[in-house]
Amino acid sequence: GENVEQHPSTLSVQEGDSAVIKCTYSDSASNYFPWYKQELGKRPQLIIDIRSNVGEKKDQRIAVTLNKTAKHFSLHITETQPEDSAVYFCAASGGNDMRFGAGTRLTVKP
Amino acid sequence: DVKVTQSSRYLVKRTGEKVFLECVQDMDHENMFWYRQDPGLGLRLIYFSYDVKMKEKGDIPEGYSVSREKKERFSLILESASTNQTSMYLCASSFGQLRGEAFFGQGTRLTVV
């Protein structure tokens, strides 16, 4: 099955700085790549996703890039704010399954 | 609003007990998933289902089984609970791969003593 690796496991930035989280996947048939944010004590929620026919997608301060050849995709958060502090998960799906990375704990220091 | 509801928020069970975790979704989603969440290990896929009575093993199916008798309900069964199954269990559902976003339940914190 699909294997998703995510780095770094923890990330600490100053408010206003940018944050980048990277993921790789193993199955070239994967064609859907969502990112989820999980705040403490809450369920994961989708923040942005990208499909394999697109190289980049942006939504306000967050963007995702996909390199199909290298089988990696990244989440970029600009102008970070304290409320961005959470655990972020990447995932990959090629059919009916969906597999997640191990998560990145992002801390934004005021 | 999509709703994925898990039957219990917290459960405490004894070693060797048979445990049922229930998940219901109200969006007519084809796909349903059970994940286990442990610190540092992320969300690990236990089982998923893409249709009624259909199931597929995920990455850590040992010690678990599932049942999907109705489209809206997906049950996770621990045949004989063990202490290493103490964890947070998350259910999710989604449409098929063409509309891939998965919606999660609130989670069940299971403690096996």
Coordinates of N, CA and C in Angstrom, one line a residue, chain B residues 14-112:
Chain B
R14 N -12.0 -3.8 29.7 CA -11.0 -4.8 30.3 C -10.4 -5.6 29.3
T15 N -9.2 -6.0 29.6 CA -8.4 -7.0 28.7 C -9.3 -8.2 28.4
G16 N -9.3 -8.6 27.1 CA -10.1 -9.8 26.7 C -11.5 -9.5 26.3
E17 N -12.0 -8.3 26.6 CA -13.4 -8.0 26.3 C -13.5 -7.8 24.8
K18 N -14.7 -8.0 24.2 CA -15.0 -7.7 22.9 C -15.6 -6.3 22.8
V19 N -15.0 -5.4 22.0 CA -15.3 -4.0 22.0 C -15.9 -3.6 20.7
F20 N -16.9 -2.8 20.7 CA -17.5 -2.3 19.4 C -17.4 -0.8 19.4
L21 N -16.8 -0.2 18.4 CA -16.8 1.2 18.2 C -17.7 1.5 16.9
E22 N -18.7 2.4 17.1 CA -19.6 2.6 16.0 C -19.4 4.0 15.4
C23 N -19.7 4.1 14.1 CA -19.5 5.4 13.4 C -20.7 5.5 12.4
V24 N -21.3 6.7 12.5 CA -22.4 6.9 11.5 C -22.2 8.2 10.8
Q25 N -22.4 8.2 9.5 CA -22.3 9.5 8.7 C -23.6 9.7 8.0
D26 N -23.9 11.0 7.8 CA -25.2 11.4 7.3 C -25.1 12.0 5.9
M27 N -24.0 11.8 5.2 CA -23.8 12.4 3.9 C -23.8 11.5 2.7
D28 N -24.3 10.2 2.9 CA -24.4 9.3 1.8 C -23.0 9.0 1.2
H29 N -22.0 9.1 2.0 CA -20.6 8.8 1.5 C -20.4 7.4 1.2
E30 N -19.7 7.1 0.1 CA -19.4 5.7 -0.2 C -18.3 5.1 0.7
N31 N -17.3 5.9 1.0 CA -16.1 5.4 1.7 C -16.1 5.7 3.2
M32 N -15.7 4.8 3.9 CA -15.6 5.0 5.4 C -14.3 4.4 5.8
F33 N -13.7 5.0 6.9 CA -12.4 4.6 7.3 C -12.3 4.5 8.8
W34 N -11.5 3.7 9.3 CA -11.1 3.7 10.7 C -9.6 3.9 10.8
Y35 N -9.2 4.9 11.7 CA -7.8 5.2 11.9 C -7.5 5.1 13.4
R36 N -6.3 4.8 13.7 CA -5.8 4.9 15.1 C -4.8 6.0 15.2
Q37 N -4.9 6.8 16.2 CA -4.0 7.9 16.3 C -3.2 7.8 17.6
D38 N -1.9 7.7 17.5 CA -1.0 7.6 18.6 C 0.1 8.7 18.4
P39 N 0.6 9.3 19.5 CA 1.6 10.3 19.5 C 2.8 9.9 18.7
G40 N 3.2 10.7 17.7 CA 4.4 10.5 16.9 C 4.2 9.5 15.8
L41 N 3.0 8.8 15.7 CA 2.8 7.8 14.7 C 1.7 8.3 13.7
G42 N 1.1 9.4 14.0 CA 0.1 10.0 13.0 C -1.2 9.2 13.0
L43 N -1.8 9.2 11.9 CA -3.1 8.5 11.7 C -2.8 7.2 10.9
R44 N -2.9 6.1 11.6 CA -2.7 4.8 10.9 C -4.0 4.1 10.5
L45 N -4.0 3.7 9.2 CA -5.3 3.2 8.7 C -5.4 1.7 9.2
I46 N -6.6 1.4 9.8 CA -6.8 0.1 10.3 C -7.6 -0.7 9.2
Y47 N -8.8 -0.2 8.8 CA -9.6 -0.8 7.8 C -10.3 0.4 7.0
F48 N -10.7 0.1 5.8 CA -11.6 1.0 5.1 C -12.7 0.2 4.3
S49 N -13.7 0.9 3.9 CA -14.8 0.3 3.2 C -15.2 1.2 2.1
Y50 N -15.5 0.7 0.9 CA -15.9 1.5 -0.2 C -17.3 1.3 -0.6
D51 N -18.0 0.3 0.1 CA -19.4 0.0 -0.2 C -19.9 -0.9 0.9
V52 N -21.2 -1.0 0.9 CA -21.8 -1.9 1.9 C -21.3 -3.3 1.7
K53 N -20.9 -3.9 2.9 CA -20.4 -5.2 3.0 C -19.0 -5.4 2.4
M54 N -18.4 -4.3 1.9 CA -17.1 -4.4 1.3 C -16.1 -3.8 2.3
K55 N -15.0 -4.5 2.5 CA -13.9 -4.0 3.4 C -12.6 -4.3 2.9
E56 N -11.6 -3.4 3.2 CA -10.2 -3.7 2.8 C -9.3 -3.4 4.0
K57 N -8.3 -4.2 4.2 CA -7.4 -4.0 5.3 C -6.5 -2.8 5.0
G58 N -6.2 -2.1 6.1 CA -5.3 -1.0 6.0 C -3.9 -1.5 6.4
D59 N -3.2 -0.7 7.1 CA -1.8 -1.0 7.5 C -1.7 -1.8 8.8
I60 N -2.7 -1.7 9.7 CA -2.6 -2.3 11.0 C -3.9 -3.0 11.3
P61 N -4.3 -4.0 10.5 CA -5.6 -4.7 10.8 C -5.6 -5.7 11.9
E62 N -4.4 -6.1 12.3 CA -4.3 -7.2 13.3 C -5.0 -6.9 14.6
G63 N -5.9 -7.8 15.0 CA -6.6 -7.6 16.3 C -7.9 -6.9 16.1
Y64 N -8.2 -6.5 14.9 CA -9.4 -5.7 14.6 C -10.2 -6.4 13.5
S65 N -11.5 -6.1 13.5 CA -12.4 -6.5 12.3 C -13.4 -5.3 12.2
V66 N -14.1 -5.3 11.1 CA -15.0 -4.3 10.8 C -16.3 -4.9 10.2
S67 N -17.3 -4.1 10.2 CA -18.6 -4.5 9.7 C -19.3 -3.2 9.1
R68 N -19.8 -3.4 7.9 CA -20.6 -2.4 7.2 C -21.8 -3.0 6.6
E69 N -22.9 -3.1 7.4 CA -24.1 -3.6 6.9 C -25.0 -2.6 6.2
K70 N -24.8 -1.3 6.6 CA -25.6 -0.2 6.0 C -24.6 0.8 5.6
K71 N -25.0 1.6 4.5 CA -24.1 2.5 4.0 C -23.6 3.6 5.0
E72 N -24.5 4.0 5.9 CA -24.2 5.1 6.8 C -23.4 4.6 8.0
R73 N -23.2 3.3 8.2 CA -22.7 2.9 9.5 C -21.5 2.0 9.3
F74 N -20.4 2.2 10.0 CA -19.2 1.4 9.9 C -18.7 1.1 11.3
S75 N -18.6 -0.1 11.6 CA -18.3 -0.5 13.0 C -16.9 -1.1 13.0
L76 N -16.1 -0.8 14.1 CA -14.8 -1.4 14.3 C -15.0 -2.3 15.5
I77 N -14.4 -3.5 15.4 CA -14.6 -4.5 16.5 C -13.2 -4.9 16.9
L78 N -13.0 -4.9 18.2 CA -11.8 -5.4 18.8 C -12.2 -6.8 19.4
E79 N -11.8 -7.9 18.8 CA -12.3 -9.2 19.1 C -11.9 -9.6 20.6
S80 N -10.7 -9.2 21.0 CA -10.3 -9.5 22.4 C -9.3 -8.4 22.8
A81 N -9.9 -7.4 23.4 CA -9.1 -6.1 23.6 C -7.8 -6.4 24.4
S82 N -6.8 -5.7 24.0 CA -5.5 -5.8 24.8 C -5.0 -4.4 25.1
T83 N -4.1 -4.4 26.1 CA -3.6 -3.0 26.5 C -2.9 -2.3 25.4
N84 N -2.3 -2.9 24.5 CA -1.7 -2.2 23.4 C -2.7 -1.6 22.3
Q85 N -3.9 -1.9 22.6 CA -5.0 -1.2 21.8 C -5.5 0.0 22.4
T86 N -5.0 0.4 23.5 CA -5.3 1.7 24.1 C -4.9 2.8 23.2
S87 N -5.8 3.6 22.8 CA -5.5 4.6 21.8 C -6.7 5.5 21.5
M88 N -6.5 6.5 20.6 CA -7.6 7.3 20.1 C -7.9 6.7 18.7
Y89 N -9.2 6.5 18.6 CA -9.7 5.9 17.3 C -10.6 6.9 16.6
L90 N -10.3 7.2 15.3 CA -11.0 8.1 14.5 C -11.6 7.5 13.3
C91 N -12.9 7.8 13.2 CA -13.6 7.3 12.0 C -13.7 8.5 11.0
A92 N -13.7 8.2 9.7 CA -13.8 9.2 8.7 C -14.7 8.7 7.6
S93 N -15.2 9.6 6.8 CA -16.0 9.2 5.6 C -15.7 10.2 4.5
S94 N -15.9 9.7 3.2 CA -15.7 10.6 2.1 C -16.5 10.0 0.9
F95 N -16.7 10.8 -0.1 CA -17.2 10.3 -1.4 C -16.1 9.6 -2.0
G96 N -16.3 9.0 -3.1 CA -15.2 8.3 -3.8 C -14.1 9.2 -4.2
Q97 N -13.2 8.6 -4.9 CA -11.9 9.3 -5.2 C -12.1 10.6 -6.0
L98 N -13.2 10.7 -6.7 CA -13.4 12.0 -7.5 C -13.7 13.2 -6.6
R99 N -14.2 12.9 -5.4 CA -14.4 14.0 -4.5 C -13.9 13.6 -3.2
G100 N -12.6 13.8 -3.0 CA -11.8 13.0 -2.0 C -11.9 13.4 -0.6
E101 N -12.3 14.7 -0.2 CA -12.2 15.1 1.1 C -12.8 14.2 2.1
A102 N -12.0 13.8 3.2 CA -12.5 13.0 4.2 C -13.0 13.9 5.4
F103 N -14.1 13.5 6.0 CA -14.6 14.2 7.2 C -14.5 13.2 8.4
F104 N -14.0 13.8 9.5 CA -13.7 13.0 10.6 C -14.8 13.1 11.7
G105 N -14.9 12.0 12.4 CA -15.7 12.0 13.7 C -14.9 12.6 14.8
Q106 N -15.5 12.7 16.0 CA -14.8 13.4 17.1 C -13.8 12.6 17.8
G107 N -13.8 11.3 17.5 CA -12.8 10.4 18.1 C -13.3 9.7 19.3
T108 N -12.8 8.5 19.5 CA -13.1 7.7 20.7 C -11.8 7.4 21.4
R109 N -11.7 7.8 22.6 CA -10.5 7.5 23.4 C -10.7 6.2 24.2
L110 N -10.1 5.1 23.7 CA -10.3 3.8 24.3 C -9.1 3.5 25.2
T111 N -9.5 3.1 26.4 CA -8.5 2.7 27.4 C -8.8 1.2 27.7
V112 N -7.8 0.3 27.6 CA -8.0 -1.1 27.9 C -7.1 -1.3 29.2

